[in-house]
PDB file of C-alpha atoms in Angstrom:
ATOM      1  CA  UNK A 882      17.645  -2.832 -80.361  1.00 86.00           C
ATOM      2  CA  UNK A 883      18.530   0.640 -78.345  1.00 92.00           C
ATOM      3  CA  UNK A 884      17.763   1.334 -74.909  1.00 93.00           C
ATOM      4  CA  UNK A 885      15.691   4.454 -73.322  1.00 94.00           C
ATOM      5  CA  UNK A 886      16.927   7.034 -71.830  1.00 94.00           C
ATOM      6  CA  UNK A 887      16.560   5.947 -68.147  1.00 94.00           C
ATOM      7  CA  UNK A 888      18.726   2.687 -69.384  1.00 93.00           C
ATOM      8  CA  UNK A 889      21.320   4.723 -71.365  1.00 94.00           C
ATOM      9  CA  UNK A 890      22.281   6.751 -67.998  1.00 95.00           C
ATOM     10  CA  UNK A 891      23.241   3.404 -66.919  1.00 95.00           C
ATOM     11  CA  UNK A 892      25.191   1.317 -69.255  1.00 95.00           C
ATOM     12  CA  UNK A 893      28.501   2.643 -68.238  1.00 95.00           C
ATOM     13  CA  UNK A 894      27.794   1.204 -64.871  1.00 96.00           C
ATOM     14  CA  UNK A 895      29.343  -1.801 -63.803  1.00 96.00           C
ATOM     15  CA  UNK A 896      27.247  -4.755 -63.624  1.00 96.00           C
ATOM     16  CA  UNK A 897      24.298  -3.212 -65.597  1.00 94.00           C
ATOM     17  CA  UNK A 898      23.229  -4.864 -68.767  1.00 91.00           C
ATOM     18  CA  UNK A 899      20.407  -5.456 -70.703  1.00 86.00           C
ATOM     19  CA  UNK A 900      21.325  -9.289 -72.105  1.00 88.00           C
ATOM     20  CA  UNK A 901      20.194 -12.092 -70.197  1.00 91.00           C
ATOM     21  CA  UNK A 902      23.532 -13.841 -68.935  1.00 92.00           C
ATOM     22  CA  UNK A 903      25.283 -10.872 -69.806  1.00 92.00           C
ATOM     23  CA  UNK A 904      27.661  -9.606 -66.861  1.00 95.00           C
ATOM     24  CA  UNK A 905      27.322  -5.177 -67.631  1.00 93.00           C
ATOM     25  CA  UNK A 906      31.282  -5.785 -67.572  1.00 95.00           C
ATOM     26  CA  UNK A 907      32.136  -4.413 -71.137  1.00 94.00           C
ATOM     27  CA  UNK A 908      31.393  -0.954 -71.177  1.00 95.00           C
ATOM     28  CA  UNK A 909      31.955  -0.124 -68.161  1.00 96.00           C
ATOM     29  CA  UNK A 910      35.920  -1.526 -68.374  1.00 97.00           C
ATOM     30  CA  UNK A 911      36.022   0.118 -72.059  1.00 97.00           C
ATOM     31  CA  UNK A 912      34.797   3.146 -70.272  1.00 96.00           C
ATOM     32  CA  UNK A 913      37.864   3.137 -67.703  1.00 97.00           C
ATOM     33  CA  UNK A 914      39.842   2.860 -69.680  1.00 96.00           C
ATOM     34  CA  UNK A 915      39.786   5.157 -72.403  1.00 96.00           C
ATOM     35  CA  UNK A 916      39.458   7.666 -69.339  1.00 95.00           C
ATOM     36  CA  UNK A 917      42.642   6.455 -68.378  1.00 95.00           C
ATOM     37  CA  UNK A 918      43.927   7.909 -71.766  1.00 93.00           C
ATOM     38  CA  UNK A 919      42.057  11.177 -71.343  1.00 93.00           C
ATOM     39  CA  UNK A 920      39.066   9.722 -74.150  1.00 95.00           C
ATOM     40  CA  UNK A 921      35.397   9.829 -73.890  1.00 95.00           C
ATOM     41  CA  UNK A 922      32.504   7.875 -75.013  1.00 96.00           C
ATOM     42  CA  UNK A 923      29.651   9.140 -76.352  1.00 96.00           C
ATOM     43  CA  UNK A 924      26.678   6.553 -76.752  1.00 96.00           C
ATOM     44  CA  UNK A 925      23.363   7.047 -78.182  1.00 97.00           C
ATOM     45  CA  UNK A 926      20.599   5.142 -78.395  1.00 96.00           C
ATOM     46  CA  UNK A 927      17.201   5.102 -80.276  1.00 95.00           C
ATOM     47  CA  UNK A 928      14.704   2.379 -78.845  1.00 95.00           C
ATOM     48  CA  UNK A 929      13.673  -0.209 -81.994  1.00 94.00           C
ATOM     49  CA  UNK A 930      16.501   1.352 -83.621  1.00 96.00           C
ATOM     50  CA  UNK A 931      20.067   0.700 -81.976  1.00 96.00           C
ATOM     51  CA  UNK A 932      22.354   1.968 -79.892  1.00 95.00           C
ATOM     52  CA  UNK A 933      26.192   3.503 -80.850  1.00 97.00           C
ATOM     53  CA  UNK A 934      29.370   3.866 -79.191  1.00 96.00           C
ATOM     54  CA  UNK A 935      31.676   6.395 -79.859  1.00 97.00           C
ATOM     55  CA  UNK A 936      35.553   6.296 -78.513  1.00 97.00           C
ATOM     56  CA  UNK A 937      36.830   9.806 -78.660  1.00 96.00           C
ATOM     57  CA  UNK A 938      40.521  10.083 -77.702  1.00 94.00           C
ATOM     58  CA  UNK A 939      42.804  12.863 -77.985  1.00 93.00           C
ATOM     59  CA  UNK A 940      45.737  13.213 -80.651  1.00 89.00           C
ATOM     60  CA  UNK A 941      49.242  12.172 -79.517  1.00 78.00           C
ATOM     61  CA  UNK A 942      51.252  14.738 -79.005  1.00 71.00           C
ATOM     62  CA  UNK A 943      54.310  14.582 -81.312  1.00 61.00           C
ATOM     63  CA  UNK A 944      57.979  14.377 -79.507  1.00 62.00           C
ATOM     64  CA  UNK A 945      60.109  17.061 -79.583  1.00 60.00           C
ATOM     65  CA  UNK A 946      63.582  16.590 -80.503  1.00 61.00           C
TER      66      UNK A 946
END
């Protein structure tokens, strides 16, 4: 459905959501963890439209022999 813009500053948070019984876990463990790997996410949202996530991580660097 997408979320507004006071909402989106939120859903990385831990225990926010917008789903009734939902538990605001997901993104916010997603979002630890591809920090952990030096990622990002990107979301954006468009109200009566949808929302997107985006998992940005960087390349691995090769090993050198």
């Amino acid at each position: 459905q997408g979320v507004d813009k006071e909402m989106a500053a939120k859903v990385f948070d831990p225990y926010f959501t917008t789903k009734p019984g939902g538990t605001g876990l997901g993104l916010a463990i997603v979002h630890n963890i591809v920090e952990a790997h030096n990622g990002r996410l990107i979301f954006q949202s468009e109200p009566g439209r949808g929302s997107r996530v985006e998992v940005v991580l960087p390349r691995r660097e090769e090993k050198r022999r």
